XYZ file of N, CA and C in Angstrom:
375
model
N -81.282 -35.922 -29.695
C -80.912 -34.632 -29.801
C -79.963 -34.541 -28.327
N -78.958 -33.663 -28.665
C -78.064 -33.605 -27.171
C -78.393 -32.833 -26.332
N -77.818 -32.782 -25.176
C -78.439 -31.361 -24.054
C -78.177 -30.328 -24.814
N -76.935 -29.948 -25.300
C -76.334 -28.893 -25.867
C -77.356 -28.224 -27.064
N -78.137 -29.181 -27.779
C -78.739 -28.797 -28.924
C -80.272 -28.778 -28.530
N -80.485 -29.056 -27.426
C -81.818 -28.826 -26.612
C -81.848 -27.144 -25.968
N -80.634 -26.990 -25.426
C -80.889 -25.749 -24.656
C -80.529 -24.671 -25.814
N -80.071 -25.134 -26.562
C -79.616 -24.043 -28.252
C -80.957 -23.873 -28.398
N -82.005 -25.024 -28.534
C -83.506 -24.311 -28.796
C -84.395 -23.847 -27.854
N -84.081 -23.967 -26.968
C -84.769 -23.380 -25.901
C -84.400 -21.799 -25.769
N -82.989 -21.319 -26.310
C -82.809 -19.860 -26.713
C -83.184 -19.503 -27.997
N -83.647 -20.370 -28.759
C -84.062 -19.859 -30.194
C -83.203 -19.915 -31.256
N -82.202 -20.701 -30.966
C -81.073 -21.279 -31.795
C -81.041 -22.342 -32.769
N -80.543 -22.634 -33.365
C -80.521 -23.993 -34.111
C -79.272 -24.815 -33.966
N -79.549 -26.170 -34.266
C -78.301 -27.011 -34.311
C -77.504 -26.713 -35.613
N -76.813 -27.079 -35.958
C -76.113 -27.095 -36.959
C -75.590 -28.678 -37.374
N -75.605 -29.543 -38.333
C -75.806 -30.801 -38.726
C -74.281 -30.991 -39.565
N -73.560 -32.172 -39.035
C -72.309 -32.350 -39.945
C -72.326 -33.265 -40.951
N -73.546 -33.917 -41.253
C -73.565 -35.043 -42.284
C -74.569 -34.562 -43.029
N -74.715 -34.788 -44.674
C -75.519 -34.760 -45.274
C -76.549 -35.480 -45.326
N -76.806 -36.355 -44.743
C -78.010 -37.160 -44.395
C -79.039 -36.601 -43.355
N -78.330 -35.820 -41.798
C -79.007 -35.026 -41.429
C -79.752 -33.790 -41.926
N -78.766 -33.115 -42.815
C -79.089 -31.804 -43.317
C -80.237 -32.287 -44.344
N -80.046 -33.321 -45.307
C -81.223 -33.696 -46.164
C -82.685 -33.964 -45.377
N -82.716 -34.305 -43.913
C -83.855 -34.613 -43.451
C -84.223 -33.561 -42.974
N -83.187 -32.740 -42.280
C -83.653 -31.502 -41.601
C -84.410 -30.232 -42.859
N -83.957 -30.341 -43.889
C -84.470 -29.797 -45.173
C -86.017 -30.502 -45.766
N -86.062 -31.927 -45.660
C -87.368 -32.366 -45.593
C -88.143 -32.556 -44.742
N -87.830 -32.196 -43.903
C -88.653 -32.111 -42.706
C -89.508 -30.749 -42.577
N -88.388 -29.712 -42.593
C -88.902 -27.963 -42.870
C -89.902 -28.044 -44.001
N -89.590 -28.655 -45.035
C -90.177 -28.199 -46.198
C -91.712 -28.907 -45.987
N -91.896 -30.257 -45.515
C -93.059 -30.890 -44.866
C -93.920 -30.009 -44.113
N -93.395 -29.622 -43.188
C -94.043 -28.837 -41.983
C -94.299 -27.263 -42.567
N -93.753 -26.568 -43.336
C -94.223 -25.501 -44.184
C -95.272 -25.592 -44.900
N -95.260 -26.679 -45.738
C -96.133 -27.284 -46.590
C -97.611 -27.583 -46.072
N -97.430 -28.334 -44.871
C -98.480 -28.952 -44.294
C -98.948 -27.380 -43.380
N -98.366 -26.499 -42.708
C -98.956 -25.222 -42.102
C -99.231 -24.417 -43.219
N -98.845 -23.793 -44.527
C -98.707 -22.746 -45.428
C -99.875 -22.831 -46.101
N -99.949 -24.252 -46.630
C -100.286 -24.146 -48.308
C -102.015 -24.530 -47.885
N -102.634 -25.040 -46.609
C -104.200 -24.572 -46.893
C -104.432 -23.446 -46.593
N -103.529 -22.685 -45.743
C -103.826 -20.963 -45.497
C -103.625 -20.178 -47.007
N -102.028 -20.546 -47.561
C -102.194 -19.971 -49.174
C -103.688 -20.407 -49.731
N -103.814 -21.545 -50.340
C -105.343 -21.826 -50.578
C -106.671 -21.517 -50.745
N -106.844 -21.400 -49.074
C -107.929 -20.445 -48.842
C -108.211 -18.911 -48.922
N -106.963 -18.680 -48.705
C -106.718 -16.820 -48.971
C -107.021 -17.040 -50.758
N -106.390 -17.483 -51.548
C -106.114 -17.605 -52.620
C -107.734 -17.705 -53.356
N -108.567 -18.792 -52.792
C -110.063 -19.028 -53.167
C -110.714 -17.965 -53.187
N -110.339 -16.672 -52.761
C -111.389 -15.702 -52.591
C -111.042 -14.563 -53.530
N -109.928 -14.723 -54.728
C -109.522 -13.890 -55.642
C -110.114 -14.305 -56.579
N -110.718 -13.224 -56.943
C -111.715 -13.122 -58.433
C -111.325 -12.298 -59.331
N -111.487 -10.919 -58.933
C -110.927 -10.118 -59.532
C -109.254 -9.562 -60.004
N -109.142 -9.243 -61.497
C -107.652 -8.851 -61.508
C -106.945 -8.210 -60.280
N -107.534 -7.281 -59.993
C -107.019 -6.139 -58.911
C -107.112 -7.072 -57.649
N -107.686 -7.721 -57.264
C -107.718 -8.577 -56.170
C -106.122 -9.232 -55.943
N -105.653 -9.625 -56.835
C -104.337 -10.250 -56.962
C -103.382 -9.439 -56.652
N -103.555 -8.161 -56.626
C -102.585 -7.225 -56.290
C -101.685 -7.338 -55.125
N -102.556 -7.187 -54.213
C -101.821 -6.957 -52.965
C -100.851 -8.078 -52.252
N -101.352 -9.232 -52.803
C -100.991 -10.345 -52.367
C -99.541 -10.558 -52.917
N -99.324 -10.129 -54.415
C -98.090 -10.281 -55.174
C -97.391 -8.927 -54.745
N -97.780 -7.894 -54.448
C -97.246 -7.181 -53.850
C -96.129 -7.609 -52.709
N -97.000 -8.028 -51.667
C -96.366 -8.515 -50.421
C -95.498 -9.789 -50.902
N -95.557 -10.689 -51.869
C -95.007 -11.812 -52.266
C -93.473 -11.308 -52.881
N -93.696 -10.223 -53.777
C -92.654 -9.491 -53.813
C -91.585 -8.811 -53.025
N -92.052 -8.390 -52.274
C -91.559 -7.768 -51.207
C -90.767 -8.770 -50.099
N -91.437 -10.061 -49.607
C -90.851 -10.997 -49.250
C -89.624 -11.529 -49.908
N -89.597 -11.629 -51.204
C -88.700 -12.122 -52.158
C -87.829 -11.605 -52.244
N -87.688 -10.210 -52.298
C -86.968 -8.911 -52.279
C -85.975 -8.920 -50.795
N -86.716 -9.346 -49.891
C -85.928 -9.350 -48.725
C -85.149 -10.799 -48.351
N -85.932 -11.696 -49.176
C -85.040 -12.993 -49.074
C -83.620 -12.731 -49.976
N -83.543 -11.984 -50.965
C -82.713 -11.676 -52.000
C -81.286 -11.008 -51.314
N -82.072 -10.353 -50.432
C -81.291 -9.108 -49.932
C -80.610 -10.253 -48.991
N -80.977 -10.844 -48.151
C -80.651 -11.791 -46.809
C -79.518 -12.682 -47.766
N -79.616 -13.118 -48.804
C -78.937 -13.859 -49.496
C -77.475 -13.110 -50.036
N -77.584 -11.973 -50.183
C -76.395 -11.034 -50.633
C -75.653 -10.945 -49.166
N -76.138 -10.710 -48.554
C -75.463 -10.536 -46.911
C -74.288 -11.777 -46.819
N -75.665 -12.816 -46.830
C -74.708 -14.093 -46.736
C -73.605 -14.578 -47.802
N -73.734 -14.179 -48.796
C -72.772 -13.886 -49.511
C -71.500 -13.400 -49.187
N -72.140 -11.883 -48.566
C -70.602 -11.106 -48.269
C -69.940 -11.992 -47.185
N -70.627 -12.323 -46.443
C -70.298 -13.370 -45.098
C -69.469 -14.322 -45.621
N -69.645 -15.206 -46.461
C -69.520 -16.354 -46.771
C -67.875 -15.935 -47.828
N -67.524 -14.755 -48.675
C -66.561 -14.480 -48.962
C -65.648 -13.915 -47.801
N -66.228 -13.214 -47.328
C -65.137 -12.178 -46.187
C -64.427 -13.720 -45.155
N -65.094 -15.080 -44.910
C -64.553 -15.729 -44.331
C -64.254 -16.955 -45.104
N -63.695 -16.988 -46.280
C -63.158 -17.833 -47.132
C -63.716 -18.974 -47.928
N -65.040 -18.662 -47.897
C -65.903 -20.033 -47.706
C -66.209 -19.781 -49.544
N -65.434 -20.066 -50.501
C -66.034 -19.146 -51.797
C -66.815 -20.244 -52.543
N -66.734 -21.556 -52.537
C -67.586 -22.549 -52.926
C -68.960 -22.230 -52.425
N -69.309 -21.536 -51.238
C -70.656 -21.824 -50.641
C -71.130 -19.992 -51.156
N -70.316 -19.503 -51.185
C -70.749 -17.951 -51.969
C -71.130 -18.028 -53.177
N -70.014 -18.815 -54.211
C -70.726 -19.009 -55.711
C -72.031 -19.746 -55.527
N -72.461 -20.846 -54.807
C -73.593 -21.431 -54.709
C -74.677 -20.136 -54.504
N -74.429 -19.446 -53.592
C -75.352 -18.521 -52.562
C -75.854 -17.623 -54.112
N -74.336 -17.614 -54.844
C -74.830 -16.543 -56.110
C -75.804 -16.595 -57.071
N -75.899 -18.019 -56.830
C -76.693 -18.707 -57.812
C -78.207 -18.490 -57.296
N -78.218 -18.765 -55.978
C -79.653 -18.205 -55.373
C -80.069 -17.140 -55.246
N -79.076 -16.368 -54.990
C -79.646 -14.581 -55.432
C -79.757 -14.464 -56.369
N -79.214 -15.048 -57.756
C -79.613 -14.685 -58.860
C -81.389 -15.135 -59.182
N -81.525 -16.062 -58.607
C -82.806 -16.986 -59.042
C -83.645 -16.003 -57.964
N -83.431 -15.561 -57.431
C -84.378 -14.895 -56.279
C -84.765 -13.560 -56.881
N -83.280 -12.940 -57.255
C -83.989 -11.751 -57.900
C -84.863 -11.931 -59.137
N -84.765 -12.747 -59.974
C -85.432 -13.090 -61.201
C -86.710 -13.271 -60.671
N -87.101 -14.196 -59.454
C -87.834 -14.327 -58.477
C -89.201 -12.733 -58.452
N -88.216 -12.020 -57.960
C -88.248 -10.108 -57.899
C -89.163 -9.872 -59.069
N -88.727 -9.805 -59.911
C -88.762 -9.372 -61.274
C -90.192 -10.018 -62.059
N -90.146 -11.425 -61.770
C -91.277 -11.871 -62.481
C -92.538 -11.717 -61.473
N -92.390 -11.382 -60.173
C -93.552 -11.223 -59.441
C -93.688 -9.436 -59.428
N -93.205 -8.520 -60.098
C -93.102 -7.236 -60.257
C -94.055 -7.417 -61.664
N -93.721 -8.458 -62.544
C -94.245 -8.064 -63.710
C -95.799 -8.538 -63.530
N -95.801 -9.830 -62.634
C -97.233 -9.905 -62.444
C -97.855 -9.260 -62.285
N -97.234 -8.543 -61.014
C -98.178 -6.879 -60.473
C -98.735 -6.274 -61.311
N -97.703 -5.974 -62.185
C -97.947 -5.167 -63.257
C -99.501 -5.260 -64.230
N -99.528 -7.053 -64.206
C -100.686 -7.712 -65.173
C -102.077 -7.087 -64.455
N -102.040 -7.051 -63.034
C -103.072 -6.685 -62.246
C -103.646 -5.318 -62.702
N -103.075 -4.437 -63.369
C -103.628 -2.892 -63.809
C -104.452 -3.520 -64.880
N -105.552 -2.795 -64.616
C -106.915 -2.800 -66.083
C -106.015 -2.021 -66.855
N -106.516 -2.417 -68.042
C -106.287 -1.622 -69.460
C -107.006 -0.109 -69.012
N -106.493 0.979 -69.300
C -106.871 2.151 -69.126
C -107.942 2.077 -70.171
N -109.274 2.885 -69.833
C -110.221 3.089 -70.589
C -109.875 4.164 -71.379
N -110.218 3.915 -72.583
C -110.176 5.035 -73.722
C -111.690 5.834 -73.384
N -111.138 7.349 -73.248
C -112.546 8.366 -73.298
C -113.440 8.134 -74.304
N -114.418 8.050 -74.464
C -115.455 7.804 -75.995
C -115.057 9.114 -76.919
N -114.961 10.432 -76.724
C -114.483 11.151 -77.368
C -113.429 10.887 -78.065
N -112.169 9.997 -77.530
C -111.003 9.497 -78.488
C -111.237 8.150 -79.236
N -112.551 7.497 -78.720
C -112.470 6.433 -79.704
C -112.800 6.731 -81.056
N -112.357 5.685 -81.863
C -112.840 5.740 -83.497
C -113.558 4.594 -83.848
């Protein structure tokens, strides 16, 4: 790590890499870090979910996070296009579409947590 990278990190900034190998390593290490830190927490929290309604708050939160990420990606598309980075913008369009699809799937899953309304006995045949 160079001195400028070190100083950038002290300021809360990230270094940018100019080789594919470095980016691959960065992304692999990032995933491993997230996996190791977050998966046990997610599994611990999910282990307590039993009733259908108990899934709903987590699904609402996950949908909100996915929606925010989709909006962030839309902003990145705008920035990429305005700076003439059309190939990057097209790759980001694919990501935004996938994220918006995830938002829709999470919304559908959230709807599945609503119990079937009970039919009043007076109307049951």
